[in-house]
Amino acid sequence: MSDQNSAPQKDLDHDVVQPPVPGEGAAEQTSPVPEHHGREPRRGTGRVVAVQGPVVDVCFENSDDIPALFDVIEAWNFQKKRIVLQTAEHLGKKLVRTVSLMDTLDLQLNQPCYNTFKPISVPIGDACFGRIMDAVGNPIDKKGPIDAPLSPVRVLKQAMGFDLKQKEAAKPQVLETGIKYIDLLYPLVKGSKTGIIGGAGCGKTVVILELINNIVKEHGGACVFAGIGERIREGNELFYELKDSGLLNNVMLAYGQMDQPPGARAEVVNTGIALAEYLQSKNKDVLLFMDNLYRFIQGGQEISTLLGRVPAETGYQPTLASEVSGVQERIRSVPGGGSVTALQAVYVPADDMTDPAVVAIFSYLDGSIVLSRELVQRGMYPAIDPLQSSCGNLDPFVIGERHFELAQKCIQHFNKYNGLKRIVAVIGVEELNKEDRLVYGRAQRLLNFMTQPFHVSEVFTGKKGAYVHIPDLLDGVEAVFEGTYDKTKPSDFYMIGKAPQLS
């Protein structure tokens, strides 16, 4: 075997394709070489000894070349395509096991590869607005390289500290979304984390897209969208939706799509957070959208299985809690600086709210908006279940006394309606006493009033989207409780914006 520290030579026995040499037309394929232990910049050289799908074993003959955990190793396949490997385990003094963040097709045995002595880095800067990158910062929108003015930053950055006293003294700022259900019962506060939770086909992505549309149009500011395990169709539709509505220049996008290896799907969440942290460092209020956080856990589960780790409950990785906490603890606001408001879509497998992955995410959320399949089947969009959802921001100190009282009264009516609807199905509404009949009718009107046509679904519903301001929303709810609409049919409240005007 040739000296590993010398320039790589073509091995005729194995027909190994050599990677481009740094500085010889390979600027786009190689990463900047960091200094290592105060010495001259260099690259540790190893060779591929095994490829098992997205798991690649690499041998380093020189002990000084051994990478640390999460260090990036670069390799090139037969087609001279750069492949990024992330160190996951040390199997011995010379052997490391890595997880590929790209397709390992045509990666050859004994292929030379290089330790960069640094974790994943991505280009960060204002040039990222309107661009789509993958988990390792490569542009995937066919617009050429991202000309970011700043040097790449580490993705796996340690979470920032915070001052508890300053956090407690800060007055919460409510962020109006224009979506009636959210603004009334689950108000968003700058710097909070809200989960949009539901099974397949319940409308999580539609709610996320409407939030992006409404908040960027009404409040401006900056948004970061991390597509974690996104369907390619959904990612494509989001890009053109933002482009057609003129919002693309306010949004940074990072995609780890379904067709990519599990490593890319698991790491793209850190790429999205790194983009949000850059904007936060500029004292901007950032909206971080993550769709879908369950796919991040699922990617970690696949990696854990490929690495041969013993699974924990229901087959999830044994590191589930630490992986979720590592992501959630990075999403925080800086006292006296910018805020990061996170909206996280969470898929619920088999509609089981007690699934360990869903439970692991719950404890970090300030609010959880649960989508109901039953409401979807009834055509109640957005299909938010008001009795399963909750929000820690529903507090008089945050939203005011009037708003709080109306929200509580609304929940009481929904709860009463839930108990009465089974009785009504048997005996009919006419058999209820006067008070219950009044509550039942008003709850029906409120449930219909909470439905709303979305801007992003106009092409499907044929109805123009509606943005409802909080004062108009509170006036409409109050009028229902005061009996203003007691003679109005509940169907008149279905899929409207503001409350109807009485002649």
CSV table of C-alpha atoms in Angstrom, one decimal, residues 46-320:
chain,number,residue,atom,x,y,z
A,46,GLY,CA,-8.0,7.2,4.3
A,47,ARG,CA,-9.7,4.6,2.1
A,48,VAL,CA,-13.1,3.0,1.8
A,49,VAL,CA,-13.1,-0.6,3.1
A,50,ALA,CA,-16.9,-1.3,3.2
A,51,VAL,CA,-20.1,0.2,1.8
A,52,GLN,CA,-23.5,-1.0,3.2
A,53,GLY,CA,-26.1,1.4,1.7
A,54,PRO,CA,-25.7,4.7,3.4
A,55,VAL,CA,-23.2,3.3,5.9
A,56,VAL,CA,-19.5,3.5,4.9
A,57,ASP,CA,-16.5,2.2,6.8
A,58,VAL,CA,-13.2,4.1,6.3
A,59,CYS,CA,-9.7,3.0,7.3
A,60,PHE,CA,-7.0,5.6,8.3
A,61,GLU,CA,-3.5,4.1,8.5
A,62,ASN,CA,-2.1,7.3,10.2
A,63,SER,CA,-3.4,7.8,13.7
A,64,ASP,CA,-3.2,11.6,13.3
A,65,ASP,CA,-5.7,11.4,10.4
A,66,ILE,CA,-8.5,9.7,12.5
A,67,PRO,CA,-11.6,12.0,12.5
A,68,ALA,CA,-13.6,13.0,15.6
A,69,LEU,CA,-17.3,12.3,15.9
A,70,PHE,CA,-19.4,14.3,13.4
A,71,ASP,CA,-16.3,15.3,11.4
A,72,VAL,CA,-16.8,15.3,7.6
A,73,ILE,CA,-15.0,12.9,5.3
A,74,GLU,CA,-15.0,13.6,1.6
A,75,ALA,CA,-15.0,10.9,-1.0
A,76,TRP,CA,-15.6,10.7,-4.8
A,77,ASN,CA,-17.5,7.9,-6.6
A,78,PHE,CA,-16.9,6.4,-10.0
A,79,GLN,CA,-18.7,9.3,-11.7
A,80,LYS,CA,-16.4,11.8,-9.9
A,81,LYS,CA,-19.3,13.0,-7.8
A,82,ARG,CA,-18.4,14.3,-4.3
A,83,ILE,CA,-19.9,12.3,-1.4
A,84,VAL,CA,-20.0,13.8,2.1
A,85,LEU,CA,-19.6,11.2,4.9
A,86,GLN,CA,-20.2,12.1,8.6
A,87,THR,CA,-18.3,10.2,11.2
A,88,ALA,CA,-20.7,8.2,13.5
A,89,GLU,CA,-18.5,5.7,15.3
A,90,HIS,CA,-15.0,4.6,16.0
A,91,LEU,CA,-14.7,0.8,15.4
A,92,GLY,CA,-11.0,0.6,16.3
A,93,LYS,CA,-7.7,2.5,16.2
A,94,LYS,CA,-7.8,2.8,12.5
A,95,LEU,CA,-11.4,2.2,11.4
A,96,VAL,CA,-14.3,4.6,11.6
A,97,ARG,CA,-17.9,4.1,10.6
A,98,THR,CA,-19.6,6.9,8.8
A,99,VAL,CA,-23.1,7.8,7.6
A,100,SER,CA,-23.4,9.2,4.1
A,101,LEU,CA,-25.4,12.4,3.5
A,102,MET,CA,-25.5,11.6,-0.2
A,103,ASP,CA,-26.2,8.6,-2.5
A,104,THR,CA,-23.3,6.1,-2.2
A,105,LEU,CA,-24.0,4.6,-5.7
A,106,ASP,CA,-20.7,3.8,-7.5
A,107,LEU,CA,-18.6,4.4,-4.5
A,108,GLN,CA,-15.7,1.9,-4.9
A,109,LEU,CA,-13.7,-0.3,-2.6
A,110,ASN,CA,-10.3,1.2,-1.6
A,111,GLN,CA,-11.4,4.6,-2.9
A,112,PRO,CA,-9.2,7.3,-1.3
A,113,CYS,CA,-11.2,9.7,0.9
A,114,TYR,CA,-10.2,12.7,3.0
A,115,ASN,CA,-10.8,13.8,6.6
A,116,THR,CA,-11.6,17.6,6.7
A,117,PHE,CA,-11.2,17.8,10.5
A,118,LYS,CA,-14.4,19.8,10.7
A,119,PRO,CA,-18.1,19.1,11.1
A,120,ILE,CA,-20.7,20.0,8.5
A,121,SER,CA,-20.6,23.6,7.4
A,122,VAL,CA,-23.0,25.6,5.2
A,123,PRO,CA,-22.7,28.9,3.5
A,124,ILE,CA,-24.5,31.6,5.6
A,125,GLY,CA,-25.4,35.1,4.5
A,126,ASP,CA,-28.1,37.3,3.0
A,127,ALA,CA,-27.4,35.6,-0.4
A,128,CYS,CA,-29.2,32.6,1.0
A,129,PHE,CA,-32.6,34.4,0.7
A,130,GLY,CA,-34.6,32.9,-2.1
A,131,ARG,CA,-32.2,30.0,-2.5
A,132,ILE,CA,-32.6,26.3,-1.7
A,133,MET,CA,-29.8,24.3,-0.2
A,134,ASP,CA,-29.5,20.7,1.0
A,135,ALA,CA,-28.2,19.5,4.4
A,136,VAL,CA,-24.5,20.2,3.5
A,137,GLY,CA,-25.1,23.6,1.9
A,138,ASN,CA,-25.1,22.6,-1.8
A,139,PRO,CA,-27.6,24.7,-3.9
A,140,ILE,CA,-30.3,22.5,-5.4
A,141,ASP,CA,-32.3,25.2,-7.2
A,142,LYS,CA,-30.1,25.2,-10.4
A,143,LYS,CA,-29.2,28.8,-9.9
A,144,GLY,CA,-25.5,28.3,-9.5
A,145,PRO,CA,-23.3,28.5,-6.3
A,146,ILE,CA,-24.6,30.5,-3.3
A,147,ASP,CA,-22.4,33.6,-3.2
A,148,ALA,CA,-22.6,34.0,0.6
A,149,PRO,CA,-20.5,36.9,1.9
A,150,LEU,CA,-19.8,35.1,5.2
A,151,SER,CA,-17.6,32.1,5.8
A,152,PRO,CA,-19.4,28.8,6.4
A,153,VAL,CA,-20.5,28.2,10.0
A,154,ARG,CA,-20.7,25.1,12.0
A,155,VAL,CA,-24.1,23.5,11.9
A,156,LEU,CA,-23.8,21.5,15.1
A,157,LYS,CA,-23.2,24.5,17.3
A,158,GLN,CA,-23.6,24.5,21.0
A,159,ALA,CA,-26.8,26.0,22.3
A,160,MET,CA,-26.6,29.6,23.5
A,161,GLY,CA,-27.1,30.4,27.2
A,162,PHE,CA,-29.8,32.7,28.4
A,163,ASP,CA,-30.5,35.0,31.4
A,164,LEU,CA,-33.6,33.7,33.2
A,165,LYS,CA,-34.3,37.1,34.9
A,166,GLN,CA,-34.2,38.9,31.5
A,167,LYS,CA,-36.5,36.3,30.0
A,168,GLU,CA,-39.0,36.7,32.8
A,169,ALA,CA,-39.0,40.5,32.6
A,170,ALA,CA,-39.7,40.5,28.9
A,171,LYS,CA,-43.3,41.3,27.9
A,172,PRO,CA,-44.6,38.6,25.5
A,173,GLN,CA,-45.5,39.9,22.1
A,174,VAL,CA,-48.4,38.2,20.3
A,175,LEU,CA,-47.9,37.5,16.6
A,176,GLU,CA,-51.1,37.8,14.6
A,177,THR,CA,-51.4,35.0,12.0
A,178,GLY,CA,-54.8,35.8,10.4
A,179,ILE,CA,-56.0,32.3,11.1
A,180,LYS,CA,-59.0,32.5,13.4
A,181,TYR,CA,-58.5,29.2,15.3
A,182,ILE,CA,-54.9,30.0,16.1
A,183,ASP,CA,-55.3,33.6,17.0
A,184,LEU,CA,-58.3,32.9,19.3
A,185,LEU,CA,-57.3,29.8,21.2
A,186,TYR,CA,-53.6,29.2,20.5
A,187,PRO,CA,-52.0,32.6,20.1
A,188,LEU,CA,-48.4,32.7,18.8
A,189,VAL,CA,-45.9,34.6,20.9
A,190,LYS,CA,-42.5,35.8,19.5
A,191,GLY,CA,-39.8,33.3,20.6
A,192,SER,CA,-42.3,30.4,21.3
A,193,LYS,CA,-42.4,26.9,19.9
A,194,THR,CA,-45.7,25.6,18.5
A,195,GLY,CA,-46.4,22.2,17.2
A,196,ILE,CA,-48.9,21.4,14.4
A,197,ILE,CA,-49.7,17.8,15.1
A,198,GLY,CA,-51.7,15.3,13.0
A,199,GLY,CA,-51.8,12.1,11.0
A,200,ALA,CA,-51.3,11.8,7.3
A,201,GLY,CA,-53.6,13.9,5.1
A,202,CYS,CA,-54.9,16.1,8.0
A,203,GLY,CA,-53.5,19.3,6.5
A,204,LYS,CA,-50.3,20.1,8.5
A,205,THR,CA,-48.4,21.3,5.5
A,206,VAL,CA,-51.3,23.5,4.3
A,207,VAL,CA,-51.5,25.2,7.7
A,208,ILE,CA,-47.7,25.8,7.6
A,209,LEU,CA,-47.9,27.3,4.1
A,210,GLU,CA,-50.8,29.6,5.1
A,211,LEU,CA,-48.8,30.7,8.1
A,212,ILE,CA,-45.8,31.5,5.9
A,213,ASN,CA,-48.0,33.4,3.5
A,214,ASN,CA,-49.9,35.4,6.1
A,215,ILE,CA,-47.0,36.3,8.4
A,216,VAL,CA,-44.6,37.3,5.7
A,217,LYS,CA,-47.1,39.4,3.9
A,218,GLU,CA,-48.4,41.2,7.0
A,219,HIS,CA,-45.3,41.4,9.2
A,220,GLY,CA,-42.4,41.2,6.7
A,221,GLY,CA,-39.3,40.0,8.5
A,222,ALA,CA,-37.4,36.9,7.7
A,223,CYS,CA,-38.4,33.2,7.4
A,224,VAL,CA,-36.5,30.0,7.3
A,225,PHE,CA,-38.1,26.8,6.0
A,226,ALA,CA,-36.6,23.4,6.8
A,227,GLY,CA,-38.1,20.7,4.7
A,228,ILE,CA,-37.3,17.5,6.7
A,229,GLY,CA,-38.2,14.4,4.7
A,230,GLU,CA,-40.4,16.6,2.4
A,231,ARG,CA,-42.2,15.0,-0.5
A,232,ILE,CA,-40.5,16.4,-3.7
A,233,ARG,CA,-43.9,17.6,-5.0
A,234,GLU,CA,-44.5,19.6,-1.8
A,235,GLY,CA,-41.1,21.2,-1.9
A,236,ASN,CA,-41.5,22.1,-5.5
A,237,GLU,CA,-45.0,23.6,-4.9
A,238,LEU,CA,-43.7,25.6,-1.9
A,239,PHE,CA,-40.9,27.1,-4.0
A,240,TYR,CA,-43.2,28.2,-6.8
A,241,GLU,CA,-45.9,29.4,-4.4
A,242,LEU,CA,-43.4,31.7,-2.7
A,243,LYS,CA,-42.1,32.8,-6.1
A,244,ASP,CA,-45.5,33.6,-7.5
A,245,SER,CA,-46.6,35.5,-4.4
A,246,GLY,CA,-43.4,37.6,-4.3
A,247,LEU,CA,-42.3,36.2,-0.9
A,248,LEU,CA,-39.3,34.1,-2.1
A,249,ASN,CA,-36.8,36.9,-1.3
A,250,ASN,CA,-37.8,36.9,2.3
A,251,VAL,CA,-37.3,33.1,2.8
A,252,MET,CA,-34.3,30.8,3.2
A,253,LEU,CA,-35.0,27.2,2.3
A,254,ALA,CA,-33.2,24.0,3.3
A,255,TYR,CA,-34.5,20.7,2.0
A,256,GLY,CA,-33.7,17.1,3.0
A,257,GLN,CA,-36.2,15.3,0.8
A,258,MET,CA,-37.7,11.9,0.9
A,259,ASP,CA,-35.5,10.5,-1.9
A,260,GLN,CA,-32.3,11.4,0.1
A,261,PRO,CA,-30.5,9.1,2.5
A,262,PRO,CA,-31.5,9.1,6.2
A,263,GLY,CA,-28.4,11.1,7.2
A,264,ALA,CA,-29.5,14.0,5.0
A,265,ARG,CA,-33.0,14.0,6.3
A,266,ALA,CA,-31.8,14.0,9.9
A,267,GLU,CA,-29.1,16.7,9.5
A,268,VAL,CA,-31.2,19.2,7.5
A,269,VAL,CA,-32.9,20.3,10.7
A,270,ASN,CA,-29.6,21.6,12.0
A,271,THR,CA,-29.0,23.4,8.7
A,272,GLY,CA,-32.3,25.2,9.0
A,273,ILE,CA,-31.5,26.2,12.6
A,274,ALA,CA,-28.1,27.5,11.6
A,275,LEU,CA,-29.7,29.8,9.0
A,276,ALA,CA,-32.2,31.0,11.7
A,277,GLU,CA,-29.3,31.6,14.1
A,278,TYR,CA,-27.5,33.8,11.5
A,279,LEU,CA,-30.6,36.0,11.1
A,280,GLN,CA,-31.1,36.1,14.8
A,281,SER,CA,-27.5,37.4,15.2
A,282,LYS,CA,-28.5,40.3,13.0
A,283,ASN,CA,-31.2,41.2,15.6
A,284,LYS,CA,-34.0,40.1,13.4
A,285,ASP,CA,-37.2,38.3,14.5
A,286,VAL,CA,-37.1,35.0,12.7
A,287,LEU,CA,-39.9,32.6,11.8
A,288,LEU,CA,-38.5,29.0,11.6
A,289,PHE,CA,-40.8,26.5,9.9
A,290,MET,CA,-40.0,22.9,10.2
A,291,ASP,CA,-42.0,20.3,8.2
A,292,ASN,CA,-41.9,17.6,9.3
A,293,LEU,CA,-40.1,17.1,12.6
A,294,TYR,CA,-41.1,13.4,12.9
A,295,ARG,CA,-39.1,12.8,9.7
A,296,PHE,CA,-36.0,14.0,11.6
A,297,ILE,CA,-36.7,11.3,14.3
A,298,GLN,CA,-37.4,8.8,11.6
A,299,GLY,CA,-34.1,9.5,9.8
A,300,GLY,CA,-32.3,9.1,13.2
A,301,GLN,CA,-34.1,5.8,13.7
A,302,GLU,CA,-33.0,4.5,10.3
A,303,ILE,CA,-29.4,5.5,11.0
A,304,SER,CA,-29.5,3.8,14.5
A,305,THR,CA,-30.7,0.6,12.9
A,306,LEU,CA,-28.0,0.7,10.2
A,307,LEU,CA,-25.4,1.2,12.9
A,308,GLY,CA,-26.6,-1.9,14.7
A,309,ARG,CA,-27.8,-0.1,17.9
A,310,VAL,CA,-30.3,-1.9,20.1
A,311,PRO,CA,-33.7,-0.2,19.6
A,312,ALA,CA,-35.6,1.3,22.5
A,313,GLU,CA,-39.4,1.4,22.9
A,314,THR,CA,-41.5,0.6,19.7
A,315,GLY,CA,-38.3,0.4,17.6
A,316,TYR,CA,-37.1,4.0,18.0
A,317,GLN,CA,-33.4,4.8,18.5
A,318,PRO,CA,-32.1,4.7,22.1
A,319,THR,CA,-30.9,8.3,21.7
A,320,LEU,CA,-34.4,9.6,20.9
